[in-house]
Each structure stands twice: as structure tokens, then as C-alpha cells.
């Protein structure tokens, strides 16, 4: 699952600088890697595919013709301008790294959702978007296994689809059981592709579970929702499998309950827990989510940067944070993040997940010291370069921030 990295691709018109050359031939995958020089780059949409009645896949290429290197299960943060407002969204990469010329995200249209509808209605071949380098720890790389159990529901299928496509492309001999839940047969994302894989690789087994019929199709497969009986029937060797789960929070909660009650070793369980519903309040409405975005936001709380409000019983130290570019200095307690302090002071630095995952709030710390508890949204080399994620950084001294 490595991508060769040699040579320098020729620069030219982005329309012809992608995976296909002027003669219509596929370029070799020896081009330089996207994001090798900068963590932010421009992507060009090459194709838009209708996956279901309300789901589309958007296929992107690097503007400079570079190839993509990532781990199946990771996500990218895309930045859009929607109605004059800069918005960031995190989307799981649904394509596999074994097809390095393109990077694909798959998005479900959400009623009333500003970004998913904008994507569906406005992104066409040729559209350019800004993208941050892939991040995320929900990947196969840390859990190689002889037997996998992939469980997904709704648009949560995207990371495990990237994993499955990768194992398929590599001709893996791993025993893969892929159980996907959908409302109706018409809502099964990647249905035909998943149904075709076992015909080529019998070690891949795909089972769909639908809650009900679609008006034009009566579902003949398993009905209802994932349950202990269903899982034990499909996977009698459950305890031998490494499990990856992604879907709505109630779905994952039910999966955990089933596995725990079955005596499953949860050290072999991995789930994608990044969801809009779990985002903490951070002084403003969160602006990004991963994939299943646009769930109504929870009420927000105003952070209090006034040190005079500190409890006399538990005094909290307050430091100053200077945002050099904006020329503003704010007070920040040691029990709040730099982002919360900035928002409470009326600043609006770029931010999205507020969980130290997406990397949107990354900036350079010019001086000072912080306690940064991130969730994979920053690389070691960036930390070594004094980069920090202000959403999960608390001051340990006065700070100067390049923001």
C-alpha cells in the first residue's frame, strides 16, 4: 500500500495535468505526492458520479498532477465559499490509496444542509476546491488482521469502503465480512460495486440489511436493524475478527452494546467517533463535520475570558494570547482552549471540528508553551515546527500566535 515517489511532473494546464495525458493515456503513478510541500492545496473536480438518488461521489485530481498518498479510512478537510461565507467540512476519502491519481469523497444530500446541497448543486467537473492534507486514525494500518468485520450504516460506509477497495485492489487474502445497514434498497451506497466484489474475491462477503422496501423495489434480503442474533448468525467466528464500525451515533452505540454483551474483546474494536452530534460547544456554531454534516447544531455557550469571574475556591491562572496578525491580545485561562478565548473575545479564527482532528485551526505559535491534547489533527513534524491546534491547546504561559 505504498506509492512510488520519484521524479517531478511537468507543470502545465490543469485541464491536461491530471491522470490522463494529451494522448488519452494514463500517466504512471510516479509523480510527486500531493501535500508533500504544503499541507494545503487546490483540487480540481474531474467527475461527479450519481451513487444513489441522494448520494454523489466527487472525484478530484491535484491541480499540479501530483498523486495522493493516504491511509484508507482517513479524511480530508475541504474549504468552500458558500453564500460569501468560508466553510470547512471534513469528508472521508471513499477511494483507495491504491488508485493514487484521484481522490474521491462521497456526500449524501441533506435536506436544508447548506454544504451538502451546495456540493450537489454547484460542484461540476472543473470546479476547484481547497483541501488540507488527509488526517485521521481510523485506519487499517494499526490493526492488520486475518479476519475483518466491517460494520457501517448510511453514509458511514465511506471509510470502510475505502478499506475494502484497498484490500480488493491488493488482492488481500483476508477474510472480510462487510455488513451495511440502510433504510431501503435504494439507499444502499456502492451497492452494485459491493455486490460485484465477492464474484472476483470469494474471501469478501457482503451483507446488506434494510429497514424497509423502496416504492419501486421490495427488499428480499435481511430486514430490520443490526442485532445480536443477526450478528451471531453472520459471524459465528466473531471473536476472531477485528471490527471497524462507522455510522450514526445510535448505530455505533448499539453495535458496542451487542459486542460487549457477546463477550467480544473490545481491544479489537475500532469506530469512527467523529460526528457533529458529539462536538463540544466552543463559543460559536461549529462549521464543520465529517460526512454526515448539517445535523442541527446544539445551543452554544459563551466562553468567559474575564479572569475576575474565576471561582475564589479554585483559582485558575490566566495568561495573555497575542494574535500577531490581527493585532489583538486576549486573556485565556488555563482551563479553556485558545480558540474558546479568541471566540469569546470576538475573534473568528478558522476552526471547525473543535476536537483536534480536522486541522482547520492550525497555526504557528511564535512564543510560549501550551498543553495540546489533539486527536490526530496535526503531524509530529508540524509540532516540531511549533504548529499548534488552538482548539485543543491550553496556555501554560503567555503566548504569541501567528493569527
Short mmCIF file of C-alpha atoms in Angstrom, two decimals:
data_model
loop_
_atom_site.label_atom_id
_atom_site.label_comp_id
_atom_site.label_asym_id
_atom_site.label_seq_id
_atom_site.Cartn_x
_atom_site.Cartn_y
_atom_site.Cartn_z
CA UNK A 1 0.00 0.00 0.00
CA UNK A 2 2.85 2.31 -0.77
CA UNK A 3 3.02 4.83 -3.55
CA UNK A 4 6.20 5.30 -5.50
CA UNK A 5 7.64 8.75 -5.13
CA UNK A 6 10.13 9.66 -7.78
CA UNK A 7 10.51 12.26 -10.45
CA UNK A 8 8.90 15.66 -10.92
CA UNK A 9 5.79 16.01 -13.06
CA UNK A 10 5.67 18.63 -15.76
CA UNK A 11 3.65 21.72 -14.94
CA UNK A 12 1.01 22.89 -17.32
CA UNK A 13 -2.66 23.47 -17.87
CA UNK A 14 -4.59 21.87 -15.03
CA UNK A 15 -7.11 20.55 -17.52
CA UNK A 16 -4.47 18.29 -19.02
CA UNK A 17 -2.27 17.89 -15.97
CA UNK A 18 -4.25 15.11 -14.37
CA UNK A 19 -4.10 11.36 -14.62
CA UNK A 20 -4.69 11.30 -18.39
CA UNK A 21 -2.23 12.89 -20.77
CA UNK A 22 -2.89 14.66 -24.07
CA UNK A 23 -2.95 11.32 -25.86
CA UNK A 24 -5.59 9.90 -23.57
CA UNK A 25 -3.12 7.61 -21.83
CA UNK A 26 -2.99 7.11 -18.09
CA UNK A 27 0.08 8.68 -16.56
CA UNK A 28 2.33 6.47 -14.42
CA UNK A 29 1.96 6.80 -10.68
CA UNK A 30 5.48 8.10 -10.15
CA UNK A 31 4.55 11.74 -9.87
CA UNK A 32 5.33 13.72 -6.76
CA UNK A 33 2.94 13.43 -3.87
CA UNK A 34 0.22 15.91 -3.22
CA UNK A 35 0.75 17.86 0.04
CA UNK A 36 4.46 16.96 0.06
CA UNK A 37 5.40 20.64 0.10
CA UNK A 38 2.37 22.23 1.72
CA UNK A 39 -0.49 20.95 3.85
CA UNK A 40 -2.99 22.87 1.75
CA UNK A 41 -3.54 22.52 -1.96
CA UNK A 42 -6.06 23.06 -4.73
CA UNK A 43 -8.02 20.12 -6.07
CA UNK A 44 -9.89 20.06 -9.36
CA UNK A 45 -13.11 18.11 -9.72
CA UNK A 46 -12.82 15.67 -12.62
CA UNK A 47 -16.08 13.81 -12.35
CA UNK A 48 -19.33 13.68 -10.43
CA UNK A 49 -20.98 10.27 -10.10
CA UNK A 50 -24.55 9.56 -9.06
CA UNK A 51 -24.31 6.77 -6.48
CA UNK A 52 -27.90 6.72 -5.20
CA UNK A 53 -30.88 9.04 -5.55
CA UNK A 54 -29.37 11.41 -2.95
CA UNK A 55 -25.69 10.48 -2.84
CA UNK A 56 -22.95 11.60 -5.20
CA UNK A 57 -19.26 10.90 -5.44
CA UNK A 58 -16.98 13.79 -6.34
CA UNK A 59 -13.72 12.72 -7.99
CA UNK A 60 -10.82 15.15 -7.63
CA UNK A 61 -7.33 15.44 -9.01
CA UNK A 62 -4.48 17.53 -7.71
CA UNK A 63 -4.18 20.74 -9.68
CA UNK A 64 -0.49 20.09 -10.24
CA UNK A 65 -0.94 16.48 -11.31
CA UNK A 66 0.54 15.01 -8.12
CA UNK A 67 -0.57 11.65 -6.80
CA UNK A 68 -2.35 11.17 -3.49
CA UNK A 69 -0.95 9.27 -0.57
CA UNK A 70 -3.11 8.48 2.43
CA UNK A 71 -4.27 5.56 4.56
CA UNK A 72 -7.71 4.04 3.92
CA UNK A 73 -10.12 5.44 6.47
CA UNK A 74 -8.61 8.92 6.62
CA UNK A 75 -10.43 12.14 5.78
CA UNK A 76 -9.66 15.46 4.13
CA UNK A 77 -10.85 18.90 5.15
CA UNK A 78 -12.29 20.84 2.22
CA UNK A 79 -12.84 24.57 2.30
CA UNK A 80 -15.64 26.21 0.38
CA UNK A 81 -17.12 29.64 -0.05
CA UNK A 82 -20.87 29.23 0.29
CA UNK A 83 -23.01 32.37 0.04
CA UNK A 84 -19.98 34.51 0.77
CA UNK A 85 -19.03 32.55 3.89
CA UNK A 86 -15.89 30.43 4.24
CA UNK A 87 -16.88 26.99 5.49
CA UNK A 88 -14.77 23.94 6.20
CA UNK A 89 -16.04 20.39 6.05
CA UNK A 90 -14.31 17.09 6.73
CA UNK A 91 -15.07 14.24 4.35
CA UNK A 92 -13.84 10.69 4.48
CA UNK A 93 -11.95 9.64 1.38
CA UNK A 94 -14.02 6.90 -0.21
CA UNK A 95 -11.46 5.99 -2.85
CA UNK A 96 -8.49 3.74 -2.02
CA UNK A 97 -4.86 4.86 -1.96
CA UNK A 98 -4.17 2.06 -4.42
CA UNK A 99 -5.67 4.35 -7.09
CA UNK A 100 -3.41 7.32 -6.38
CA UNK A 101 -4.28 9.58 -9.33
CA UNK A 102 -7.61 10.65 -7.90
CA UNK A 103 -9.23 11.28 -4.55
CA UNK A 104 -12.96 10.79 -4.12
CA UNK A 105 -15.42 11.92 -1.49
CA UNK A 106 -18.98 10.66 -1.34
CA UNK A 107 -21.65 13.00 0.00
CA UNK A 108 -25.29 12.49 0.89
CA UNK A 109 -27.60 15.41 0.22
CA UNK A 110 -29.12 16.57 3.49
CA UNK A 111 -32.41 18.46 3.45
CA UNK A 112 -31.67 22.05 4.46
CA UNK A 113 -27.94 21.39 4.67
CA UNK A 114 -26.00 24.33 3.23
CA UNK A 115 -22.86 22.49 2.22
CA UNK A 116 -24.12 19.12 1.00
CA UNK A 117 -26.71 20.88 -1.17
CA UNK A 118 -24.08 23.32 -2.43
CA UNK A 119 -21.85 20.42 -3.37
CA UNK A 120 -24.63 18.58 -5.15
CA UNK A 121 -25.84 21.69 -6.95
CA UNK A 122 -22.63 23.55 -7.79
CA UNK A 123 -19.61 21.26 -7.94
CA UNK A 124 -19.05 20.16 -11.52
CA UNK A 125 -16.05 18.94 -13.47
CA UNK A 126 -13.55 21.79 -13.43
CA UNK A 127 -14.62 23.17 -10.04
CA UNK A 128 -11.68 23.94 -7.76
CA UNK A 129 -11.69 23.49 -4.01
CA UNK A 130 -9.06 23.99 -1.34
CA UNK A 131 -8.10 20.90 0.64
CA UNK A 132 -5.97 20.20 3.70
CA UNK A 133 -3.82 17.09 3.85
CA UNK A 134 -5.50 13.82 4.96
CA UNK A 135 -5.75 13.07 8.65
CA UNK A 136 -7.39 10.55 10.91
CA UNK A 137 -6.52 7.48 12.95
CA UNK A 138 -9.49 5.29 11.97
CA UNK A 139 -7.41 3.24 9.58
CA UNK A 140 -6.36 -0.28 8.79
CA UNK A 141 -2.70 0.45 9.27
CA UNK A 142 -2.75 -0.05 13.02
CA UNK A 143 -4.80 -3.23 13.01
CA UNK A 144 -3.68 -5.76 10.42
CA UNK A 145 -5.75 -8.91 10.71
CA UNK A 146 -6.57 -12.19 9.01
CA UNK A 147 -10.28 -11.59 9.52
CA UNK A 148 -12.16 -8.30 9.40
CA UNK A 149 -15.69 -7.33 10.27
CA UNK A 150 -16.76 -4.05 8.67
CA UNK A 151 -19.99 -2.61 10.04
CA UNK A 152 -21.49 0.56 8.61
CA UNK A 153 -24.76 2.40 8.32
CA UNK A 154 -25.85 5.18 5.98
CA UNK A 155 -23.06 7.43 4.77
CA UNK A 156 -20.79 5.87 7.40
CA UNK A 157 -19.93 3.40 4.70
CA UNK A 158 -17.27 5.65 3.17
CA UNK A 159 -14.21 4.83 5.33
CA UNK A 160 -14.83 1.08 5.32
CA UNK A 161 -15.45 1.27 1.58
CA UNK A 162 -12.01 2.79 1.14
CA UNK A 163 -10.61 -0.03 3.27
CA UNK A 164 -12.46 -2.69 1.30
CA UNK A 165 -11.42 -1.23 -2.05
CA UNK A 166 -7.82 -1.18 -0.86
CA UNK A 167 -7.85 -4.81 0.24
CA UNK A 168 -9.60 -5.73 -3.00
CA UNK A 169 -7.03 -3.91 -5.15
CA UNK A 170 -4.17 -5.53 -3.28
CA UNK A 171 -5.64 -8.98 -3.72
CA UNK A 172 -5.68 -9.46 0.03
CA UNK A 173 -6.47 -12.94 1.28
CA UNK A 174 -8.01 -11.57 4.48
CA UNK A 175 -11.46 -12.85 5.34
CA UNK A 176 -13.70 -9.78 5.04
CA UNK A 177 -17.30 -9.64 6.22
CA UNK A 178 -18.93 -6.33 5.28
CA UNK A 179 -22.35 -5.71 6.85
CA UNK A 180 -24.03 -2.47 5.80
CA UNK A 181 -27.35 -1.12 7.06
CA UNK A 182 -29.61 1.17 5.03
CA UNK A 183 -33.17 2.40 5.17
CA UNK A 184 -34.22 0.89 1.84
CA UNK A 185 -32.51 -0.92 -1.02
CA UNK A 186 -32.39 2.36 -2.94
CA UNK A 187 -30.32 3.87 -0.13
CA UNK A 188 -27.53 1.28 -0.27
CA UNK A 189 -24.43 3.22 -1.21
CA UNK A 190 -21.98 1.46 -3.57
CA UNK A 191 -24.47 -1.40 -3.82
CA UNK A 192 -23.53 -2.74 -7.24
CA UNK A 193 -19.79 -2.45 -6.65
CA UNK A 194 -20.04 -4.28 -3.33
CA UNK A 195 -22.18 -6.99 -4.85
CA UNK A 196 -19.62 -7.49 -7.62
CA UNK A 197 -16.56 -7.83 -5.40
CA UNK A 198 -17.32 -11.31 -3.99
CA UNK A 199 -17.61 -12.65 -7.53
CA UNK A 200 -13.93 -11.83 -8.01
CA UNK A 201 -12.70 -12.41 -4.47
CA UNK A 202 -14.72 -15.04 -2.57
CA UNK A 203 -12.97 -14.06 0.65
CA UNK A 204 -15.10 -10.90 0.62
CA UNK A 205 -18.65 -11.38 1.87
CA UNK A 206 -21.15 -8.52 1.70
CA UNK A 207 -24.48 -8.43 3.52
CA UNK A 208 -26.97 -5.59 3.37
CA UNK A 209 -29.66 -5.01 5.98
CA UNK A 210 -32.59 -2.77 5.05
CA UNK A 211 -35.24 -1.37 7.34
CA UNK A 212 -37.89 -1.49 4.62
CA UNK A 213 -38.78 -1.50 0.95
CA UNK A 214 -38.37 1.26 -1.59
CA UNK A 215 -41.51 2.13 -3.57
CA UNK A 216 -40.03 0.57 -6.69
CA UNK A 217 -38.23 -2.34 -5.04
CA UNK A 218 -39.24 -4.89 -2.46
CA UNK A 219 -36.24 -5.86 -0.36
CA UNK A 220 -35.63 -9.61 -0.34
CA UNK A 221 -32.63 -9.60 1.99
CA UNK A 222 -32.23 -9.18 5.73
CA UNK A 223 -34.68 -6.72 7.25
CA UNK A 224 -34.62 -4.56 10.32
CA UNK A 225 -31.52 -3.42 12.12
CA UNK A 226 -28.30 -4.94 13.32
CA UNK A 227 -28.93 -7.19 16.31
CA UNK A 228 -27.20 -9.81 18.40
CA UNK A 229 -28.99 -12.63 16.60
CA UNK A 230 -28.15 -11.24 13.16
CA UNK A 231 -24.52 -10.67 14.00
CA UNK A 232 -24.05 -14.09 15.58
CA UNK A 233 -25.69 -15.66 12.53
CA UNK A 234 -23.50 -13.78 10.06
CA UNK A 235 -20.29 -14.03 12.07
CA UNK A 236 -20.15 -17.15 14.24
CA UNK A 237 -16.40 -16.53 14.34
CA UNK A 238 -16.97 -13.00 15.63
CA UNK A 239 -14.27 -13.27 18.28
CA UNK A 240 -11.64 -13.96 15.65
CA UNK A 241 -12.34 -10.75 13.75
CA UNK A 242 -11.06 -7.20 14.02
CA UNK A 243 -14.05 -4.87 13.79
CA UNK A 244 -14.32 -1.44 12.19
CA UNK A 245 -17.59 0.45 12.62
CA UNK A 246 -18.83 3.75 11.24
CA UNK A 247 -22.33 5.21 11.21
CA UNK A 248 -24.72 7.38 13.18
CA UNK A 249 -24.03 7.58 16.91
CA UNK A 250 -27.07 5.43 17.91
CA UNK A 251 -25.97 2.75 15.46
CA UNK A 252 -22.46 2.61 16.86
CA UNK A 253 -23.81 2.60 20.39
CA UNK A 254 -25.95 -0.42 19.54
CA UNK A 255 -23.00 -2.19 17.92
CA UNK A 256 -20.89 -1.63 21.02
CA UNK A 257 -23.68 -2.99 23.21
CA UNK A 258 -24.03 -6.09 21.08
CA UNK A 259 -20.31 -6.77 21.04
CA UNK A 260 -19.83 -6.16 24.74
CA UNK A 261 -22.74 -8.43 25.65
CA UNK A 262 -21.30 -11.05 23.33
CA UNK A 263 -18.06 -11.02 25.27
CA UNK A 264 -16.14 -9.59 22.33
CA UNK A 265 -12.63 -8.37 23.05
CA UNK A 266 -13.13 -4.62 22.59
CA UNK A 267 -9.40 -4.17 22.13
CA UNK A 268 -10.12 -5.39 18.58
CA UNK A 269 -12.88 -2.84 18.06
CA UNK A 270 -12.42 0.45 16.19
CA UNK A 271 -15.05 3.04 15.44
CA UNK A 272 -15.20 6.42 13.81
CA UNK A 273 -16.49 8.59 16.62
CA UNK A 274 -16.12 11.96 14.96
CA UNK A 275 -19.64 13.20 14.50
CA UNK A 276 -21.37 16.55 14.61
CA UNK A 277 -23.56 15.49 17.50
CA UNK A 278 -20.59 14.97 19.77
CA UNK A 279 -18.86 18.24 19.07
CA UNK A 280 -18.38 20.29 22.20
CA UNK A 281 -19.67 23.82 22.40
CA UNK A 282 -16.88 26.23 21.69
CA UNK A 283 -18.31 29.69 21.74
CA UNK A 284 -19.75 29.53 18.23
CA UNK A 285 -21.70 27.26 15.99
CA UNK A 286 -19.36 24.60 14.71
CA UNK A 287 -18.80 24.94 10.99
CA UNK A 288 -17.64 21.53 10.03
CA UNK A 289 -18.48 17.93 10.42
CA UNK A 290 -17.36 14.72 8.88
CA UNK A 291 -19.52 13.37 6.08
CA UNK A 292 -22.94 13.30 7.70
CA UNK A 293 -22.89 17.02 8.12
CA UNK A 294 -25.55 19.59 8.70
CA UNK A 295 -27.16 17.98 11.68
CA UNK A 296 -28.74 20.86 13.57
CA UNK A 297 -26.22 22.35 15.92
CA UNK A 298 -26.66 22.31 19.63
CA UNK A 299 -27.06 25.58 21.51
CA UNK A 300 -23.77 27.28 22.15
CA UNK A 301 -22.33 28.66 25.33
CA UNK A 302 -20.36 31.83 25.59
CA UNK A 303 -16.90 31.33 26.98
CA UNK A 304 -15.87 33.77 29.66
CA UNK A 305 -12.45 35.31 29.23
CA UNK A 306 -12.84 37.62 32.22
CA UNK A 307 -10.43 36.45 34.87
CA UNK A 308 -12.49 38.25 37.52
CA UNK A 309 -15.10 35.52 37.22
CA UNK A 310 -12.73 32.83 38.44
CA UNK A 311 -14.00 31.00 41.46
CA UNK A 312 -12.30 32.14 44.66
CA UNK A 313 -12.21 28.50 45.74
CA UNK A 314 -10.45 27.16 42.66
CA UNK A 315 -8.36 29.97 41.29
CA UNK A 316 -7.39 29.48 37.67
CA UNK A 317 -4.34 31.11 36.19
CA UNK A 318 -4.90 33.39 33.25
CA UNK A 319 -2.37 34.17 30.54
CA UNK A 320 -2.39 36.53 27.61
CA UNK A 321 -2.53 35.37 23.99
CA UNK A 322 -1.36 37.81 21.35
CA UNK A 323 -2.69 37.21 17.85
CA UNK A 324 0.05 38.96 15.92
CA UNK A 325 -1.60 39.34 12.51
CA UNK A 326 -4.86 40.67 13.87
CA UNK A 327 -3.12 42.82 16.46
CA UNK A 328 -5.40 41.57 19.24
CA UNK A 329 -4.45 40.28 22.67
CA UNK A 330 -6.93 38.27 24.69
CA UNK A 331 -6.98 36.69 28.12
CA UNK A 332 -7.03 32.91 28.25
CA UNK A 333 -7.45 30.75 31.31
CA UNK A 334 -5.56 27.54 31.74
CA UNK A 335 -8.86 25.64 31.79
CA UNK A 336 -10.01 26.81 28.36
CA UNK A 337 -8.68 26.46 24.87
CA UNK A 338 -7.03 29.28 22.98
CA UNK A 339 -9.83 29.01 20.43
CA UNK A 340 -12.53 29.47 23.05
CA UNK A 341 -10.77 32.51 24.44
CA UNK A 342 -10.42 34.01 20.97
CA UNK A 343 -14.08 33.42 20.13
CA UNK A 344 -15.21 34.90 23.44
CA UNK A 345 -13.17 38.00 22.64
CA UNK A 346 -14.89 38.42 19.30
CA UNK A 347 -12.16 36.98 17.10
CA UNK A 348 -13.09 34.46 14.43
CA UNK A 349 -10.01 32.36 13.65
CA UNK A 350 -10.53 29.50 11.20
CA UNK A 351 -11.87 26.46 13.03
CA UNK A 352 -14.23 23.57 12.52
CA UNK A 353 -14.26 20.31 14.49
CA UNK A 354 -13.12 21.71 17.89
CA UNK A 355 -11.78 18.22 18.65
CA UNK A 356 -8.21 18.49 17.46
CA UNK A 357 -8.92 16.33 14.44
CA UNK A 358 -9.53 18.32 11.27
CA UNK A 359 -6.53 20.69 11.40
CA UNK A 360 -8.52 23.75 10.31
CA UNK A 361 -7.39 25.86 13.29
CA UNK A 362 -3.72 25.02 12.85
CA UNK A 363 -1.40 27.97 13.29
CA UNK A 364 2.14 28.78 14.35
CA UNK A 365 2.99 29.53 17.96
CA UNK A 366 5.68 32.22 17.86
CA UNK A 367 6.44 32.03 21.57
CA UNK A 368 5.11 30.43 24.69
CA UNK A 369 4.07 26.97 25.78
CA UNK A 370 0.78 25.11 25.53
CA UNK A 371 -0.78 21.86 26.64
CA UNK A 372 -2.10 20.45 23.34
CA UNK A 373 -4.31 17.35 23.56
CA UNK A 374 -5.17 16.64 19.93
CA UNK A 375 -6.79 13.69 18.22
CA UNK A 376 -4.53 13.24 15.23
CA UNK A 377 -5.19 16.58 13.56
CA UNK A 378 -1.55 17.59 13.47
CA UNK A 379 1.59 15.78 12.41
CA UNK A 380 4.74 15.32 14.51
CA UNK A 381 6.76 17.32 12.00
CA UNK A 382 4.32 20.20 12.37
CA UNK A 383 4.53 20.07 16.15
CA UNK A 384 8.31 20.23 15.77
CA UNK A 385 7.78 23.38 13.69
CA UNK A 386 5.81 24.99 16.55
CA UNK A 387 2.46 24.45 14.86
CA UNK A 388 -0.48 24.06 17.22
CA UNK A 389 -4.19 23.43 17.02
CA UNK A 390 -5.73 26.22 19.05
CA UNK A 391 -9.00 24.30 19.56
CA UNK A 392 -7.26 21.81 21.84
CA UNK A 393 -4.41 23.91 23.21
CA UNK A 394 -4.46 25.45 26.66
CA UNK A 395 -1.86 28.01 27.67
CA UNK A 396 0.95 27.22 30.05
CA UNK A 397 2.45 30.69 29.62
CA UNK A 398 1.78 33.91 27.78
CA UNK A 399 1.53 33.18 24.05
CA UNK A 400 2.19 34.89 20.74
CA UNK A 401 0.20 33.31 17.91
CA UNK A 402 0.65 33.91 14.20
CA UNK A 403 -3.00 34.55 13.64
#
